[in-house]
């Protein structure tokens, strides 16, 4: 929103690094699974789910950051409605991610209903913003390319939020499964 190109460039670089790290983690799945004992097969399954959700999250981040970077690089500032919607949306998603981080750090598996509620608020907010944007597009028929990029980024944020919830649930199952202490996946998640 503040059109800080250098910050977007930094985010793009961080997303690329995260993608590379995620690729290394995925490639290391077989070696990690070997560490599980026969009695810990369900733990291995949950570990794979956690890693796959992390992969999907990095994909979504890339699909959010790269269009935002390109959009900014082409000097297309958001219109007032987009800027207002994005500010509110950013506040809501920041609150969601802070809740998720706290949930993972504190291992509060009893707060899944609250997580689902917060997820649903964000998904509903995305739907409302998209409907509003479509109405504006229909009325003005200006900024179609910018609006499509904006809508795509919102959809990817939706995917990101859905995969975060899946990750938290898979992590809870991993922690609750027999032998979860043999693999320290929490470090990868929280990093």
mmCIF file of N, CA, C and O in Angstrom, residues 45-123:
data_model
loop_
_atom_site.group_PDB
_atom_site.id
_atom_site.type_symbol
_atom_site.label_atom_id
_atom_site.label_comp_id
_atom_site.label_asym_id
_atom_site.label_seq_id
_atom_site.Cartn_x
_atom_site.Cartn_y
_atom_site.Cartn_z
ATOM 1 N N UNK A 45 3.194 -40.136 8.691
ATOM 2 C CA UNK A 45 2.113 -39.650 7.825
ATOM 3 C C UNK A 45 1.795 -38.182 8.145
ATOM 4 O O UNK A 45 1.658 -37.355 7.234
ATOM 5 N N UNK A 46 1.682 -37.865 9.427
ATOM 6 C CA UNK A 46 1.374 -36.494 9.823
ATOM 7 C C UNK A 46 2.530 -35.548 9.492
ATOM 8 O O UNK A 46 2.303 -34.394 9.120
ATOM 9 N N UNK A 47 3.750 -36.044 9.606
ATOM 10 C CA UNK A 47 4.915 -35.232 9.228
ATOM 11 C C UNK A 47 4.833 -34.859 7.746
ATOM 12 O O UNK A 47 5.032 -33.700 7.380
ATOM 13 N N UNK A 48 4.502 -35.823 6.905
ATOM 14 C CA UNK A 48 4.381 -35.558 5.466
ATOM 15 C C UNK A 48 3.279 -34.533 5.220
ATOM 16 O O UNK A 48 3.442 -33.618 4.398
ATOM 17 N N UNK A 49 2.161 -34.646 5.937
ATOM 18 C CA UNK A 49 1.080 -33.669 5.795
ATOM 19 C C UNK A 49 1.550 -32.269 6.172
ATOM 20 O O UNK A 49 1.227 -31.297 5.482
ATOM 21 N N UNK A 50 2.302 -32.156 7.251
ATOM 22 C CA UNK A 50 2.815 -30.857 7.678
ATOM 23 C C UNK A 50 3.700 -30.266 6.586
ATOM 24 O O UNK A 50 3.548 -29.102 6.202
ATOM 25 N N UNK A 51 4.605 -31.075 6.062
ATOM 26 C CA UNK A 51 5.524 -30.591 5.023
ATOM 27 C C UNK A 51 4.752 -30.189 3.768
ATOM 28 O O UNK A 51 5.025 -29.128 3.175
ATOM 29 N N UNK A 52 3.781 -30.985 3.365
ATOM 30 C CA UNK A 52 2.997 -30.655 2.170
ATOM 31 C C UNK A 52 2.206 -29.359 2.353
ATOM 32 O O UNK A 52 2.108 -28.554 1.428
ATOM 33 N N UNK A 53 1.669 -29.152 3.541
ATOM 34 C CA UNK A 53 0.961 -27.892 3.804
ATOM 35 C C UNK A 53 1.921 -26.712 3.784
ATOM 36 O O UNK A 53 1.577 -25.633 3.296
ATOM 37 N N UNK A 54 3.122 -26.911 4.298
ATOM 38 C CA UNK A 54 4.123 -25.839 4.243
ATOM 39 C C UNK A 54 4.473 -25.523 2.796
ATOM 40 O O UNK A 54 4.622 -24.360 2.424
ATOM 41 N N UNK A 55 4.571 -26.556 1.963
ATOM 42 C CA UNK A 55 4.859 -26.348 0.531
ATOM 43 C C UNK A 55 3.746 -25.536 -0.127
ATOM 44 O O UNK A 55 4.014 -24.588 -0.871
ATOM 45 N N UNK A 56 2.505 -25.900 0.144
ATOM 46 C CA UNK A 56 1.381 -25.163 -0.426
ATOM 47 C C UNK A 56 1.364 -23.715 0.057
ATOM 48 O O UNK A 56 1.022 -22.804 -0.702
ATOM 49 N N UNK A 57 1.742 -23.508 1.307
ATOM 50 C CA UNK A 57 1.797 -22.143 1.840
ATOM 51 C C UNK A 57 2.853 -21.319 1.111
ATOM 52 O O UNK A 57 2.602 -20.161 0.755
ATOM 53 N N UNK A 58 4.019 -21.906 0.854
ATOM 54 C CA UNK A 58 5.062 -21.157 0.139
ATOM 55 C C UNK A 58 4.627 -20.867 -1.290
ATOM 56 O O UNK A 58 4.924 -19.794 -1.822
ATOM 57 N N UNK A 59 3.919 -21.813 -1.920
ATOM 58 C CA UNK A 59 3.396 -21.560 -3.267
ATOM 59 C C UNK A 59 2.440 -20.364 -3.253
ATOM 60 O O UNK A 59 2.516 -19.487 -4.118
ATOM 61 N N UNK A 60 1.544 -20.345 -2.272
ATOM 62 C CA UNK A 60 0.596 -19.229 -2.173
ATOM 63 C C UNK A 60 1.327 -17.913 -1.948
ATOM 64 O O UNK A 60 0.981 -16.901 -2.556
ATOM 65 N N UNK A 61 2.316 -17.930 -1.070
ATOM 66 C CA UNK A 61 3.085 -16.695 -0.823
ATOM 67 C C UNK A 61 3.708 -16.180 -2.111
ATOM 68 O O UNK A 61 3.669 -14.980 -2.392
ATOM 69 N N UNK A 62 4.275 -17.081 -2.893
ATOM 70 C CA UNK A 62 4.869 -16.669 -4.164
ATOM 71 C C UNK A 62 3.822 -16.091 -5.108
ATOM 72 O O UNK A 62 4.077 -15.124 -5.807
ATOM 73 N N UNK A 63 2.632 -16.686 -5.112
ATOM 74 C CA UNK A 63 1.564 -16.204 -5.992
ATOM 75 C C UNK A 63 0.933 -14.907 -5.480
ATOM 76 O O UNK A 63 0.159 -14.278 -6.205
ATOM 77 N N UNK A 64 1.249 -14.521 -4.276
ATOM 78 C CA UNK A 64 0.807 -13.231 -3.750
ATOM 79 C C UNK A 64 1.888 -12.180 -3.987
ATOM 80 O O UNK A 64 1.633 -11.086 -4.482
ATOM 81 N N UNK A 65 3.114 -12.526 -3.653
ATOM 82 C CA UNK A 65 4.213 -11.557 -3.680
ATOM 83 C C UNK A 65 4.627 -11.192 -5.108
ATOM 84 O O UNK A 65 4.827 -10.008 -5.411
ATOM 85 N N UNK A 66 4.760 -12.174 -5.982
ATOM 86 C CA UNK A 66 5.238 -11.870 -7.338
ATOM 87 C C UNK A 66 4.307 -10.933 -8.104
ATOM 88 O O UNK A 66 4.778 -9.953 -8.697
ATOM 89 N N UNK A 67 2.986 -11.157 -8.107
ATOM 90 C CA UNK A 67 2.114 -10.189 -8.787
ATOM 91 C C UNK A 67 2.136 -8.808 -8.125
ATOM 92 O O UNK A 67 2.080 -7.791 -8.813
ATOM 93 N N UNK A 68 2.231 -8.783 -6.796
ATOM 94 C CA UNK A 68 2.303 -7.492 -6.098
ATOM 95 C C UNK A 68 3.575 -6.750 -6.501
ATOM 96 O O UNK A 68 3.552 -5.538 -6.754
ATOM 97 N N UNK A 69 4.672 -7.476 -6.583
ATOM 98 C CA UNK A 69 5.948 -6.889 -6.990
ATOM 99 C C UNK A 69 5.863 -6.353 -8.421
ATOM 100 O O UNK A 69 6.246 -5.216 -8.701
ATOM 101 N N UNK A 70 5.343 -7.166 -9.337
ATOM 102 C CA UNK A 70 5.211 -6.760 -10.742
ATOM 103 C C UNK A 70 4.291 -5.552 -10.854
ATOM 104 O O UNK A 70 4.586 -4.602 -11.585
ATOM 105 N N UNK A 71 3.199 -5.596 -10.127
ATOM 106 C CA UNK A 71 2.236 -4.499 -10.120
ATOM 107 C C UNK A 71 2.900 -3.202 -9.675
ATOM 108 O O UNK A 71 2.762 -2.158 -10.315
ATOM 109 N N UNK A 72 3.665 -3.277 -8.613
ATOM 110 C CA UNK A 72 4.351 -2.105 -8.083
ATOM 111 C C UNK A 72 5.463 -1.649 -9.030
ATOM 112 O O UNK A 72 5.659 -0.454 -9.245
ATOM 113 N N UNK A 73 6.152 -2.620 -9.612
ATOM 114 C CA UNK A 73 7.238 -2.313 -10.546
ATOM 115 C C UNK A 73 6.702 -1.570 -11.774
ATOM 116 O O UNK A 73 7.395 -0.754 -12.364
ATOM 117 N N UNK A 74 5.465 -1.833 -12.143
ATOM 118 C CA UNK A 74 4.846 -1.159 -13.289
ATOM 119 C C UNK A 74 4.163 0.152 -12.903
ATOM 120 O O UNK A 74 3.418 0.721 -13.694
ATOM 121 N N UNK A 75 4.402 0.595 -11.675
ATOM 122 C CA UNK A 75 3.883 1.875 -11.178
ATOM 123 C C UNK A 75 2.359 1.987 -11.244
ATOM 124 O O UNK A 75 1.813 2.992 -11.694
ATOM 125 N N UNK A 76 1.673 0.942 -10.793
ATOM 126 C CA UNK A 76 0.219 0.967 -10.730
ATOM 127 C C UNK A 76 -0.209 1.002 -9.262
ATOM 128 O O UNK A 76 -0.325 -0.034 -8.633
ATOM 129 N N UNK A 77 -0.434 2.195 -8.722
ATOM 130 C CA UNK A 77 -0.875 2.250 -7.323
ATOM 131 C C UNK A 77 -2.316 1.760 -7.197
ATOM 132 O O UNK A 77 -3.093 1.876 -8.146
ATOM 133 N N UNK A 78 -2.665 1.197 -6.034
ATOM 134 C CA UNK A 78 -4.062 0.776 -5.857
ATOM 135 C C UNK A 78 -4.979 1.991 -5.773
ATOM 136 O O UNK A 78 -4.554 3.064 -5.338
ATOM 137 N N UNK A 79 -6.227 1.814 -6.207
ATOM 138 C CA UNK A 79 -7.168 2.919 -6.061
ATOM 139 C C UNK A 79 -7.592 3.023 -4.596
ATOM 140 O O UNK A 79 -7.236 2.180 -3.772
ATOM 141 N N UNK A 80 -8.352 4.056 -4.271
ATOM 142 C CA UNK A 80 -8.706 4.313 -2.874
ATOM 143 C C UNK A 80 -9.473 3.145 -2.253
ATOM 144 O O UNK A 80 -9.184 2.734 -1.135
ATOM 145 N N UNK A 81 -10.433 2.589 -2.990
ATOM 146 C CA UNK A 81 -11.214 1.472 -2.459
ATOM 147 C C UNK A 81 -10.320 0.263 -2.193
ATOM 148 O O UNK A 81 -10.433 -0.392 -1.160
ATOM 149 N N UNK A 82 -9.428 -0.030 -3.138
ATOM 150 C CA UNK A 82 -8.494 -1.147 -2.953
ATOM 151 C C UNK A 82 -7.604 -0.903 -1.745
ATOM 152 O O UNK A 82 -7.388 -1.807 -0.943
ATOM 153 N N UNK A 83 -7.092 0.306 -1.635
ATOM 154 C CA UNK A 83 -6.196 0.634 -0.522
ATOM 155 C C UNK A 83 -6.908 0.477 0.818
ATOM 156 O O UNK A 83 -6.354 -0.102 1.755
ATOM 157 N N UNK A 84 -8.136 0.977 0.905
ATOM 158 C CA UNK A 84 -8.902 0.847 2.157
ATOM 159 C C UNK A 84 -9.187 -0.620 2.481
ATOM 160 O O UNK A 84 -9.005 -1.059 3.620
ATOM 161 N N UNK A 85 -9.637 -1.366 1.465
ATOM 162 C CA UNK A 85 -9.926 -2.789 1.674
ATOM 163 C C UNK A 85 -8.667 -3.546 2.089
ATOM 164 O O UNK A 85 -8.702 -4.382 2.996
ATOM 165 N N UNK A 86 -7.556 -3.253 1.413
ATOM 166 C CA UNK A 86 -6.315 -3.954 1.718
ATOM 167 C C UNK A 86 -5.808 -3.648 3.122
ATOM 168 O O UNK A 86 -5.285 -4.530 3.797
ATOM 169 N N UNK A 87 -5.982 -2.420 3.567
ATOM 170 C CA UNK A 87 -5.543 -2.075 4.913
ATOM 171 C C UNK A 87 -6.333 -2.871 5.948
ATOM 172 O O UNK A 87 -5.756 -3.489 6.847
ATOM 173 N N UNK A 88 -7.656 -2.890 5.812
ATOM 174 C CA UNK A 88 -8.493 -3.667 6.734
ATOM 175 C C UNK A 88 -8.159 -5.155 6.657
ATOM 176 O O UNK A 88 -8.066 -5.840 7.676
ATOM 177 N N UNK A 89 -7.989 -5.635 5.443
ATOM 178 C CA UNK A 89 -7.681 -7.050 5.233
ATOM 179 C C UNK A 89 -6.321 -7.401 5.831
ATOM 180 O O UNK A 89 -6.161 -8.447 6.464
ATOM 181 N N UNK A 90 -5.359 -6.526 5.648
ATOM 182 C CA UNK A 90 -4.025 -6.747 6.207
ATOM 183 C C UNK A 90 -4.089 -6.824 7.735
ATOM 184 O O UNK A 90 -3.449 -7.675 8.347
ATOM 185 N N UNK A 91 -4.862 -5.935 8.342
ATOM 186 C CA UNK A 91 -5.016 -5.956 9.797
ATOM 187 C C UNK A 91 -5.609 -7.289 10.259
ATOM 188 O O UNK A 91 -5.134 -7.894 11.218
ATOM 189 N N UNK A 92 -6.643 -7.757 9.569
ATOM 190 C CA UNK A 92 -7.322 -9.005 9.936
ATOM 191 C C UNK A 92 -6.397 -10.208 9.743
ATOM 192 O O UNK A 92 -6.330 -11.092 10.591
ATOM 193 N N UNK A 93 -5.666 -10.240 8.630
ATOM 194 C CA UNK A 93 -4.773 -11.379 8.392
ATOM 195 C C UNK A 93 -3.583 -11.350 9.340
ATOM 196 O O UNK A 93 -3.124 -12.404 9.781
ATOM 197 N N UNK A 94 -3.095 -10.176 9.680
ATOM 198 C CA UNK A 94 -2.002 -10.076 10.657
ATOM 199 C C UNK A 94 -2.439 -10.636 12.007
ATOM 200 O O UNK A 94 -1.694 -11.374 12.658
ATOM 201 N N UNK A 95 -3.646 -10.295 12.405
ATOM 202 C CA UNK A 95 -4.208 -10.816 13.657
ATOM 203 C C UNK A 95 -4.313 -12.352 13.590
ATOM 204 O O UNK A 95 -3.960 -13.048 14.547
ATOM 205 N N UNK A 96 -4.761 -12.857 12.463
ATOM 206 C CA UNK A 96 -4.881 -14.304 12.270
ATOM 207 C C UNK A 96 -3.522 -14.991 12.412
ATOM 208 O O UNK A 96 -3.385 -15.978 13.127
ATOM 209 N N UNK A 97 -2.513 -14.459 11.722
ATOM 210 C CA UNK A 97 -1.198 -15.098 11.759
ATOM 211 C C UNK A 97 -0.543 -14.991 13.135
ATOM 212 O O UNK A 97 0.161 -15.914 13.557
ATOM 213 N N UNK A 98 -0.778 -13.909 13.843
ATOM 214 C CA UNK A 98 -0.282 -13.816 15.218
ATOM 215 C C UNK A 98 -0.930 -14.886 16.092
ATOM 216 O O UNK A 98 -0.265 -15.506 16.923
ATOM 217 N N UNK A 99 -2.214 -15.111 15.893
ATOM 218 C CA UNK A 99 -2.926 -16.146 16.631
ATOM 219 C C UNK A 99 -2.338 -17.521 16.314
ATOM 220 O O UNK A 99 -2.105 -18.335 17.210
ATOM 221 N N UNK A 100 -2.072 -17.789 15.031
ATOM 222 C CA UNK A 100 -1.511 -19.073 14.611
ATOM 223 C C UNK A 100 -0.132 -19.292 15.227
ATOM 224 O O UNK A 100 0.160 -20.376 15.751
ATOM 225 N N UNK A 101 0.697 -18.276 15.186
ATOM 226 C CA UNK A 101 2.042 -18.399 15.758
ATOM 227 C C UNK A 101 1.946 -18.719 17.245
ATOM 228 O O UNK A 101 2.637 -19.618 17.740
ATOM 229 N N UNK A 102 1.085 -18.008 17.951
ATOM 230 C CA UNK A 102 0.903 -18.249 19.386
ATOM 231 C C UNK A 102 0.377 -19.665 19.634
ATOM 232 O O UNK A 102 0.823 -20.351 20.549
ATOM 233 N N UNK A 103 -0.538 -20.095 18.801
ATOM 234 C CA UNK A 103 -1.109 -21.438 18.911
ATOM 235 C C UNK A 103 -0.030 -22.503 18.756
ATOM 236 O O UNK A 103 0.037 -23.456 19.534
ATOM 237 N N UNK A 104 0.836 -22.325 17.761
ATOM 238 C CA UNK A 104 1.919 -23.285 17.530
ATOM 239 C C UNK A 104 2.954 -23.246 18.647
ATOM 240 O O UNK A 104 3.432 -24.289 19.092
ATOM 241 N N UNK A 105 3.290 -22.060 19.093
ATOM 242 C CA UNK A 105 4.292 -21.940 20.157
ATOM 243 C C UNK A 105 3.798 -22.515 21.477
ATOM 244 O O UNK A 105 4.548 -23.182 22.181
ATOM 245 N N UNK A 106 2.536 -22.255 21.785
ATOM 246 C CA UNK A 106 1.977 -22.699 23.069
ATOM 247 C C UNK A 106 1.374 -24.094 23.000
ATOM 248 O O UNK A 106 0.946 -24.621 24.032
ATOM 249 N N UNK A 107 1.306 -24.666 21.796
ATOM 250 C CA UNK A 107 0.723 -25.996 21.583
ATOM 251 C C UNK A 107 -0.693 -26.083 22.148
ATOM 252 O O UNK A 107 -1.056 -27.024 22.830
ATOM 253 N N UNK A 108 -1.492 -25.077 21.848
ATOM 254 C CA UNK A 108 -2.869 -25.012 22.339
ATOM 255 C C UNK A 108 -3.814 -25.687 21.352
ATOM 256 O O UNK A 108 -4.473 -25.028 20.552
ATOM 257 N N UNK A 109 -3.898 -26.994 21.431
ATOM 258 C CA UNK A 109 -4.760 -27.717 20.494
ATOM 259 C C UNK A 109 -6.242 -27.498 20.793
ATOM 260 O O UNK A 109 -7.089 -27.746 19.939
ATOM 261 N N UNK A 110 -6.580 -27.003 21.968
ATOM 262 C CA UNK A 110 -7.966 -26.754 22.318
ATOM 263 C C UNK A 110 -8.548 -25.511 21.678
ATOM 264 O O UNK A 110 -9.724 -25.208 21.871
ATOM 265 N N UNK A 111 -7.757 -24.771 20.925
ATOM 266 C CA UNK A 111 -8.216 -23.515 20.340
ATOM 267 C C UNK A 111 -8.544 -23.642 18.849
ATOM 268 O O UNK A 111 -8.613 -22.644 18.143
ATOM 269 N N UNK A 112 -8.779 -24.853 18.389
ATOM 270 C CA UNK A 112 -9.069 -25.079 16.968
ATOM 271 C C UNK A 112 -10.356 -24.383 16.542
ATOM 272 O O UNK A 112 -10.431 -23.829 15.441
ATOM 273 N N UNK A 113 -11.358 -24.381 17.396
ATOM 274 C CA UNK A 113 -12.620 -23.709 17.047
ATOM 275 C C UNK A 113 -12.391 -22.214 16.824
ATOM 276 O O UNK A 113 -12.953 -21.629 15.897
ATOM 277 N N UNK A 114 -11.568 -21.607 17.657
ATOM 278 C CA UNK A 114 -11.242 -20.184 17.489
ATOM 279 C C UNK A 114 -10.468 -19.970 16.185
ATOM 280 O O UNK A 114 -10.691 -19.005 15.459
ATOM 281 N N UNK A 115 -9.556 -20.877 15.889
ATOM 282 C CA UNK A 115 -8.800 -20.811 14.635
ATOM 283 C C UNK A 115 -9.754 -20.903 13.449
ATOM 284 O O UNK A 115 -9.651 -20.116 12.498
ATOM 285 N N UNK A 116 -10.686 -21.835 13.498
ATOM 286 C CA UNK A 116 -11.674 -21.975 12.423
ATOM 287 C C UNK A 116 -12.532 -20.722 12.289
ATOM 288 O O UNK A 116 -12.858 -20.293 11.177
ATOM 289 N N UNK A 117 -12.901 -20.131 13.409
ATOM 290 C CA UNK A 117 -13.706 -18.905 13.381
ATOM 291 C C UNK A 117 -12.930 -17.770 12.706
ATOM 292 O O UNK A 117 -13.455 -17.067 11.845
ATOM 293 N N UNK A 118 -11.675 -17.615 13.087
ATOM 294 C CA UNK A 118 -10.840 -16.569 12.492
ATOM 295 C C UNK A 118 -10.614 -16.828 10.997
ATOM 296 O O UNK A 118 -10.617 -15.905 10.194
ATOM 297 N N UNK A 119 -10.426 -18.094 10.639
ATOM 298 C CA UNK A 119 -10.287 -18.459 9.227
ATOM 299 C C UNK A 119 -11.532 -18.049 8.452
ATOM 300 O O UNK A 119 -11.444 -17.428 7.393
ATOM 301 N N UNK A 120 -12.695 -18.388 8.987
ATOM 302 C CA UNK A 120 -13.950 -18.073 8.310
ATOM 303 C C UNK A 120 -14.159 -16.571 8.161
ATOM 304 O O UNK A 120 -14.673 -16.110 7.139
ATOM 305 N N UNK A 121 -13.742 -15.798 9.153
ATOM 306 C CA UNK A 121 -13.844 -14.335 9.051
ATOM 307 C C UNK A 121 -13.030 -13.825 7.866
ATOM 308 O O UNK A 121 -13.488 -12.972 7.110
ATOM 309 N N UNK A 122 -11.827 -14.359 7.728
ATOM 310 C CA UNK A 122 -10.967 -13.923 6.621
ATOM 311 C C UNK A 122 -11.554 -14.357 5.284
ATOM 312 O O UNK A 122 -11.598 -13.572 4.328
ATOM 313 N N UNK A 123 -12.017 -15.588 5.200
ATOM 314 C CA UNK A 123 -12.600 -16.069 3.943
ATOM 315 C C UNK A 123 -13.827 -15.250 3.557
ATOM 316 O O UNK A 123 -14.000 -14.904 2.383
#
